[in-house]
CSV table of C-alpha atoms in Angstrom, one decimal:
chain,number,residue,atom,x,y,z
A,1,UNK,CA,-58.8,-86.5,66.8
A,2,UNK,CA,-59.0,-87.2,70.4
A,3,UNK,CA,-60.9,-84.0,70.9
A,4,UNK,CA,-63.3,-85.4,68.4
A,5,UNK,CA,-63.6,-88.6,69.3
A,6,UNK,CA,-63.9,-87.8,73.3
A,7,UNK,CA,-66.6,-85.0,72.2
A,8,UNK,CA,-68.7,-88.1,70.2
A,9,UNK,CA,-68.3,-90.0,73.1
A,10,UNK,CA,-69.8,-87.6,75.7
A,11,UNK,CA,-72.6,-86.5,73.5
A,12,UNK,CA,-73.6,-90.3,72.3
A,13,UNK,CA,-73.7,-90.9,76.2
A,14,UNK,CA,-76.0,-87.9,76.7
A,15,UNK,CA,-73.7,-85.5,77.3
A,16,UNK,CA,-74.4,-82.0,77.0
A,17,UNK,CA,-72.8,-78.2,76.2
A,18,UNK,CA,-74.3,-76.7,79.4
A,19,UNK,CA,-72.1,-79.8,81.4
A,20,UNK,CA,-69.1,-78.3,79.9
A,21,UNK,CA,-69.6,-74.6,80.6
A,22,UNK,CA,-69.8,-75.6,84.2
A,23,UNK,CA,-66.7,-77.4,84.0
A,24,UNK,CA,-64.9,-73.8,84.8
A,25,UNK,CA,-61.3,-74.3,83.6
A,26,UNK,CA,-58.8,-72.2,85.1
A,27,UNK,CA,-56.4,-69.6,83.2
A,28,UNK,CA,-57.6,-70.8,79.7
A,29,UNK,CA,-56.0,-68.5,77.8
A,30,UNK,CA,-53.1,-70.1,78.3
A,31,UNK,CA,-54.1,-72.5,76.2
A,32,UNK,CA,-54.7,-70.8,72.9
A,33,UNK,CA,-51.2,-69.2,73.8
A,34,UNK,CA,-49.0,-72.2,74.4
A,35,UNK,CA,-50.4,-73.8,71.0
A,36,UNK,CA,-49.5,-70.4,69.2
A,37,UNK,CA,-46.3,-70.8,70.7
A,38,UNK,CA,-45.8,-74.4,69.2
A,39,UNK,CA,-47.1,-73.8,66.0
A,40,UNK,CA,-44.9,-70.9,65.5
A,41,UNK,CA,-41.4,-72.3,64.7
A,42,UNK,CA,-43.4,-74.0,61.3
A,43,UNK,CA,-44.8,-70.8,60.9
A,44,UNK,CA,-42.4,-68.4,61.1
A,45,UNK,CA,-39.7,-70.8,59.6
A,46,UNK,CA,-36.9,-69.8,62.0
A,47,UNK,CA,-33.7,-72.2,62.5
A,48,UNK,CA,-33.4,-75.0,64.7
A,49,UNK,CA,-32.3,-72.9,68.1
A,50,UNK,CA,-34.7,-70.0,68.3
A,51,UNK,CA,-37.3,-72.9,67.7
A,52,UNK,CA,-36.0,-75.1,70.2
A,53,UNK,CA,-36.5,-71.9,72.7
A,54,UNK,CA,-40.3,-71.4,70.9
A,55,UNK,CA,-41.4,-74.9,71.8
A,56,UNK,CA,-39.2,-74.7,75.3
A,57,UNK,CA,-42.0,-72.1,76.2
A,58,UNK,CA,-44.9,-73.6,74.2
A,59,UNK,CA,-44.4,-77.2,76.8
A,60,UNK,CA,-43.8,-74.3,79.5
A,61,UNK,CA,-47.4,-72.5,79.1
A,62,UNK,CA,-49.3,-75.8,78.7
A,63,UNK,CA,-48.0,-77.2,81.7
A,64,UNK,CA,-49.1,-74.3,83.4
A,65,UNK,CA,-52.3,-74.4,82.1
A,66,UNK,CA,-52.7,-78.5,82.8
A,67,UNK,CA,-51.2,-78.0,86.7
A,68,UNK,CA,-54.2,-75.0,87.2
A,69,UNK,CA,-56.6,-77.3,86.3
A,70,UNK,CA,-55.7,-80.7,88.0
A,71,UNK,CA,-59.0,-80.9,89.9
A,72,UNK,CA,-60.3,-82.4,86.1
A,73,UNK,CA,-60.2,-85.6,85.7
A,74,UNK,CA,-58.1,-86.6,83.1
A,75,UNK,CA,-55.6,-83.7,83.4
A,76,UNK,CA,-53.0,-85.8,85.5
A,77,UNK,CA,-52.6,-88.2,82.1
A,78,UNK,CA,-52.3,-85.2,80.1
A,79,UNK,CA,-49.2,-83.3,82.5
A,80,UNK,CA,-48.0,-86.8,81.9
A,81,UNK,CA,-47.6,-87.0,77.9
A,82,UNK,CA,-46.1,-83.4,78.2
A,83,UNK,CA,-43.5,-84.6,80.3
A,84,UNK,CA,-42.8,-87.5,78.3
A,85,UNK,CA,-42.7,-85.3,75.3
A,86,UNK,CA,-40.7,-82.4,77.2
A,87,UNK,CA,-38.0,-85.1,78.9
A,88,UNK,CA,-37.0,-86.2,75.2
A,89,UNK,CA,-37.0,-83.0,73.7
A,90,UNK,CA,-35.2,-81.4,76.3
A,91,UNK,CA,-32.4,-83.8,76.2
A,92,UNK,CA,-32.1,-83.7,72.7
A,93,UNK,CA,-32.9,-80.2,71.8
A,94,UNK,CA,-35.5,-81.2,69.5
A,95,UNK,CA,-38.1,-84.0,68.8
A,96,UNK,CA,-35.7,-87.0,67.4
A,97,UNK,CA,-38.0,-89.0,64.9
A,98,UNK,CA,-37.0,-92.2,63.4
A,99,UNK,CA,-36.4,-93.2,60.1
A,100,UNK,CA,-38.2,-96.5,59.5
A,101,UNK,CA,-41.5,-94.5,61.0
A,102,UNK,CA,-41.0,-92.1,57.9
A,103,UNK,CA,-40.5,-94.9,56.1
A,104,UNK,CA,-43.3,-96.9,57.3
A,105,UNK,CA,-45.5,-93.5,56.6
A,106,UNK,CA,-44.1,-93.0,52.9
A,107,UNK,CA,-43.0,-89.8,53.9
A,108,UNK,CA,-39.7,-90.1,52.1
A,109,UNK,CA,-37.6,-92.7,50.3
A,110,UNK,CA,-34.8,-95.4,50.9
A,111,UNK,CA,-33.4,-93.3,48.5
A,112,UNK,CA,-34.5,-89.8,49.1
A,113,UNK,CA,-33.8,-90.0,53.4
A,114,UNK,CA,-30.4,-88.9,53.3
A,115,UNK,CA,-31.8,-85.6,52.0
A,116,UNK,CA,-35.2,-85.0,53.8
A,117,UNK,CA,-35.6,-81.8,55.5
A,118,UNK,CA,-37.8,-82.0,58.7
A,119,UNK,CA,-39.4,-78.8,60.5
A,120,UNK,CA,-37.5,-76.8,62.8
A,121,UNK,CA,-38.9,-78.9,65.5
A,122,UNK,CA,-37.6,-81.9,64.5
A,123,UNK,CA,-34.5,-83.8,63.4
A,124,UNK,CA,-33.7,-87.2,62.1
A,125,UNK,CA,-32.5,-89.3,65.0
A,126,UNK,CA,-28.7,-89.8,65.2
A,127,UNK,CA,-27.1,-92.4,67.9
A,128,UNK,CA,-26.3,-89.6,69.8
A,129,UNK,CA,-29.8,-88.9,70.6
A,130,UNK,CA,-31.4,-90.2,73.9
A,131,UNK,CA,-34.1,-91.7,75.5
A,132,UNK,CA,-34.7,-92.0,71.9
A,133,UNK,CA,-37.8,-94.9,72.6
A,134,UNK,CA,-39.4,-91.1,73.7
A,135,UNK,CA,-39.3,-89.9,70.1
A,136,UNK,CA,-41.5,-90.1,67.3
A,137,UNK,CA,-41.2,-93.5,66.7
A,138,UNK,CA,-44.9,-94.6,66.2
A,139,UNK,CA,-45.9,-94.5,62.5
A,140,UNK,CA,-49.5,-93.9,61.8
A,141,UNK,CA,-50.3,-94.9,58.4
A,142,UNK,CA,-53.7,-93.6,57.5
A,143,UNK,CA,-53.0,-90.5,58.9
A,144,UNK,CA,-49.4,-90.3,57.7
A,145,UNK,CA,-48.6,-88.9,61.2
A,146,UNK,CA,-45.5,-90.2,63.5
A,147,UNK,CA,-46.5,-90.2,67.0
A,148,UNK,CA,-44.3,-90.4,70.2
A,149,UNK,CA,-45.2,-92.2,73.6
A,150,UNK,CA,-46.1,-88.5,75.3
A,151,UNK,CA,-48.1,-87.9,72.1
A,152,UNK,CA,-50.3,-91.2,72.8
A,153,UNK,CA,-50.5,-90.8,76.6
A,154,UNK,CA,-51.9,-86.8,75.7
A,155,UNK,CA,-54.3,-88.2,73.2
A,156,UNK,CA,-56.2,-90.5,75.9
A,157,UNK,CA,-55.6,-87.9,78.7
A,158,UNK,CA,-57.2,-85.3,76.4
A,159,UNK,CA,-59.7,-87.2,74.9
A,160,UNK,CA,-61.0,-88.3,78.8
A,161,UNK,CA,-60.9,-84.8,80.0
A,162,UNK,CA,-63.3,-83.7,76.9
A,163,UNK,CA,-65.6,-86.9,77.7
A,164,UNK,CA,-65.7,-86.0,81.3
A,165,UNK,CA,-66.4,-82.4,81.0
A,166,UNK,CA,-69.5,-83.6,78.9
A,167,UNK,CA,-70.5,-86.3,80.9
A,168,UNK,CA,-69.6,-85.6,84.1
A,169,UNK,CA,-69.8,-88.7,86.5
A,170,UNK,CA,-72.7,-89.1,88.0
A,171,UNK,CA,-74.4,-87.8,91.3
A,172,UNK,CA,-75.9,-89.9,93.8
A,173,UNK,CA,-79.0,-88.1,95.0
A,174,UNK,CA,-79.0,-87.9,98.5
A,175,UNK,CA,-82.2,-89.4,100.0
A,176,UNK,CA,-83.9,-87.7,103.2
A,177,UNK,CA,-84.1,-89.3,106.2
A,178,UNK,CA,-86.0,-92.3,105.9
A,179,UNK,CA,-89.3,-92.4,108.4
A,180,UNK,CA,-89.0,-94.8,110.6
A,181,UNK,CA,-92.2,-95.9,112.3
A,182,UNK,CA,-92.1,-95.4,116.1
A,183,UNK,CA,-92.7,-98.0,118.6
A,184,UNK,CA,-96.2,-98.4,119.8
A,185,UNK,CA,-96.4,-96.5,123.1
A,186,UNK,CA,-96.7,-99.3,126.3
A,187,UNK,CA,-98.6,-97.8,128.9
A,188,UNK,CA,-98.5,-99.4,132.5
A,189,UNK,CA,-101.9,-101.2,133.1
A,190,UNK,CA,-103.6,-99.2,136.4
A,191,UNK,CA,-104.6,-101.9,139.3
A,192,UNK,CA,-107.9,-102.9,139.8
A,193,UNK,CA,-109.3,-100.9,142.2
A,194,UNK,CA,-110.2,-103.1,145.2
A,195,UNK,CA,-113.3,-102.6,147.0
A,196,UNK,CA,-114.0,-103.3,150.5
């Protein structure tokens, strides 16, 4: 969504393609690979360890990738989120996400939450979590998504880097050097010539 909406933005402003071929990111293809790295605990279905050690990396690669290409704008806000995001689920081996969000979401039940079953990459936070105001606590309703802090602060960093990459701030022509008239040339009036 914040690809989307930053993309609107840069085109609606008179942004344009050949703006953002120009914008020359560095070591893309880490990016493709860090995403294929976080998708692939949900994917592959492995247990809550070896996924742990599959997002570990996924965080690892896109970091990477964001540090190479600093000289964006944007990109600062975006190493930001991931270290939000990389803090909490460092400490906790896992993303902790909070029931009332799931609640709030309808994804499960007053009744039903002592049995959900979250992805590998996640886990029901306990009181032995931490930092836990770093988790997914943010419900989003009409998406039915639960977003964290780091996941809001990547969403605006993103979205700016796309917007900027389109519409790139503007250059101030540089003027030539302005004529300036030169100063009427003063000649010393010759004497009258005095005649005997």
């Amino acid at each position: 969504m914040a690809v989307v909406i930053g993309g609107a933005l840069g085109f609606a402003l008179g942004g344009r393609a050949t703006d953002a071929a120009e914008a020359r990111f560095r070591a893309w293809w880490l990016l493709p690979v860090g995403v294929g790295l976080q998708a692939a605990p949900s994917l592959l279905d492995v247990g809550a360890d070896r996924a742990f050690v599959w997002v570990a990396a996924s965080y690892l690669v896109l970091s990477a990738f964001v540090v190479v290409n600093l000289h964006l704008v944007g990109m600062p806000v975006v190493l930001l989120g991931l270290a939000m995001n990389v803090v909490v689920i460092g400490l906790n081996q896992g993303m902790p996400v909070r029931t009332d969000a799931l609640l709030a979401v309808g994804a499960t039940s007053q009744e039903d939450l002592a049995t959900v079953v979250l992805d590998s990459k996640h886990h029901l936070e306990t009181g032995e979590d931490r930092l836990t105001w770093l988790g997914d606590i943010i419900p989003v309703r009409p998406t039915g998504e639960i977003l964290s802090f780091g996941d809001l602060v990547l969403a605006v960093g993103t979205g700016n880097v796309i917007f900027r990459v389109l519409k790139p701030a503007r250059r101030t022509r540089t003027r030539g050097p302005s004529a300036v008239p030169s100063a009427p040339r003063v000649t010393a009036a010759t004497p009258p010539t005095l005649v005997p």
